[in-house]
Amino acid sequence: MKNRLPHLSRLSRRTAQFLQAVFLVAALGILLGSCDRLRATPINEVNTSPANFDGKEVVLHGVVTELTRIPLIDMKSFVLKDESGEIPILTDHDLPKSGQELSVKVKVQNLAIINGEPLGTTITEIERHEWAIKDWINQTVSQAASNLSRLIK
């Protein structure tokens, strides 16, 4: 195999390969991580016109801000916040961590719609996508930077 970079030293080639691997991992993570974000409905749209979403499933993306658990009636909820607003979400799953970024597939239901005005709107979690890959990428890039600084010294 012909060496494509003959002018680089062995250390420089290793460094270049290492940087290419780090870049590839970061790019892959960004692409995978943005899929749910791209199809997410802004929270403000659901808040301002819940009647339009009645009975529909939508994906919301944001950061968890408030957690509520009422054990006597087995109710759990959390508030999801994005740049457009925030919304309470009922869940049967374990509560996420406060400050955690996630995408949630939810079902919007209204108890009644009278003259176009919704009453008793509830947002119930169906499926959750946590951003563990983002944390893994941050950790990998941090380790790569540390290893790179040791190589350069």
CSV table of N, CA, C and O in Angstrom, one decimal, residues 13 20 22 24 29 31 34 38-39 41 50-51 60 63 68 79 82 88 91 106 116 121-123 126 133 146:
chain,number,residue,atom,x,y,z
A,13,ARG,N,1.6,11.0,11.8
A,13,ARG,CA,0.6,10.2,11.2
A,13,ARG,C,-0.4,9.6,12.2
A,13,ARG,O,-1.6,9.5,12.0
A,20,GLN,N,-8.7,11.9,13.1
A,20,GLN,CA,-9.8,11.5,12.2
A,20,GLN,C,-10.8,10.6,12.9
A,20,GLN,O,-12.0,10.8,12.7
A,22,VAL,N,-11.5,10.6,16.1
A,22,VAL,CA,-12.3,11.5,17.0
A,22,VAL,C,-13.3,12.2,16.3
A,22,VAL,O,-14.5,12.3,16.7
A,24,LEU,N,-14.7,11.5,13.4
A,24,LEU,CA,-15.7,10.5,12.9
A,24,LEU,C,-16.7,10.2,14.0
A,24,LEU,O,-17.9,10.2,13.8
A,29,GLY,N,-22.1,10.9,16.2
A,29,GLY,CA,-22.9,11.2,17.4
A,29,GLY,C,-23.9,12.4,17.1
A,29,GLY,O,-25.0,12.3,17.5
A,31,LEU,N,-25.0,13.3,14.1
A,31,LEU,CA,-26.0,12.8,13.2
A,31,LEU,C,-27.1,12.0,13.9
A,31,LEU,O,-28.3,12.2,13.7
A,34,SER,N,-29.3,14.1,16.3
A,34,SER,CA,-30.2,15.1,15.8
A,34,SER,C,-31.4,14.6,15.2
A,34,SER,O,-32.3,15.3,14.9
A,38,LEU,N,-34.8,16.8,15.1
A,38,LEU,CA,-35.3,17.4,13.8
A,38,LEU,C,-36.8,17.1,13.6
A,38,LEU,O,-37.5,18.0,13.1
A,39,ARG,N,-37.3,16.0,14.2
A,39,ARG,CA,-38.8,15.7,14.0
A,39,ARG,C,-39.6,16.1,15.2
A,39,ARG,O,-40.8,15.9,15.3
A,41,THR,N,-41.7,18.3,17.8
A,41,THR,CA,-42.7,19.4,17.7
A,41,THR,C,-42.3,20.4,18.8
A,41,THR,O,-42.1,20.0,20.0
A,50,PRO,N,-53.7,22.7,21.9
A,50,PRO,CA,-53.8,21.3,22.2
A,50,PRO,C,-55.0,20.6,21.5
A,50,PRO,O,-54.9,19.4,21.3
A,51,ALA,N,-56.0,21.3,21.1
A,51,ALA,CA,-57.1,20.7,20.4
A,51,ALA,C,-56.7,20.2,19.1
A,51,ALA,O,-57.2,19.2,18.6
A,60,LEU,N,-41.6,15.2,21.5
A,60,LEU,CA,-41.1,16.5,22.1
A,60,LEU,C,-39.7,16.3,22.5
A,60,LEU,O,-39.3,15.2,22.9
A,63,VAL,N,-35.3,19.6,28.0
A,63,VAL,CA,-34.6,19.3,29.2
A,63,VAL,C,-35.6,19.1,30.4
A,63,VAL,O,-36.5,19.9,30.5
A,68,THR,N,-42.2,15.1,39.8
A,68,THR,CA,-43.3,15.0,40.8
A,68,THR,C,-43.6,13.5,40.9
A,68,THR,O,-43.8,12.8,39.9
A,79,VAL,N,-41.6,17.8,34.0
A,79,VAL,CA,-41.8,19.0,33.1
A,79,VAL,C,-40.7,19.0,32.1
A,79,VAL,O,-39.5,18.8,32.5
A,82,ASP,N,-38.2,23.3,26.4
A,82,ASP,CA,-37.4,23.6,25.3
A,82,ASP,C,-37.3,25.1,25.1
A,82,ASP,O,-37.8,25.8,26.0
A,88,PRO,N,-46.0,19.8,31.2
A,88,PRO,CA,-45.9,18.7,32.1
A,88,PRO,C,-46.3,17.4,31.4
A,88,PRO,O,-47.2,17.4,30.5
A,91,THR,N,-46.2,10.0,33.3
A,91,THR,CA,-45.4,8.8,32.9
A,91,THR,C,-45.7,7.6,33.8
A,91,THR,O,-46.0,7.8,35.0
A,106,VAL,N,-45.1,11.3,23.0
A,106,VAL,CA,-46.2,11.4,23.9
A,106,VAL,C,-47.5,11.3,23.1
A,106,VAL,O,-47.6,11.5,21.9
A,116,GLY,N,-64.3,24.6,20.4
A,116,GLY,CA,-62.9,24.7,20.0
A,116,GLY,C,-61.9,24.8,21.1
A,116,GLY,O,-60.7,24.9,20.9
A,121,THR,N,-56.5,18.9,29.3
A,121,THR,CA,-55.5,18.3,28.4
A,121,THR,C,-54.4,17.6,29.3
A,121,THR,O,-53.9,18.1,30.3
A,122,THR,N,-54.1,16.3,28.8
A,122,THR,CA,-53.1,15.6,29.4
A,122,THR,C,-52.1,15.1,28.3
A,122,THR,O,-52.5,14.8,27.2
A,123,ILE,N,-50.8,15.1,28.7
A,123,ILE,CA,-49.7,14.7,27.8
A,123,ILE,C,-49.1,13.5,28.5
A,123,ILE,O,-48.6,13.6,29.6
A,126,ILE,N,-45.2,7.9,26.0
A,126,ILE,CA,-45.3,6.6,25.3
A,126,ILE,C,-43.9,5.9,25.3
A,126,ILE,O,-43.7,4.8,25.6
A,133,ILE,N,-25.8,8.8,24.3
A,133,ILE,CA,-24.8,8.8,23.3
A,133,ILE,C,-24.1,10.2,23.4
A,133,ILE,O,-22.9,10.2,23.2
A,146,SER,N,-7.2,14.6,25.9
A,146,SER,CA,-6.2,14.3,26.9
A,146,SER,C,-5.0,13.5,26.3
A,146,SER,O,-3.8,13.7,26.5
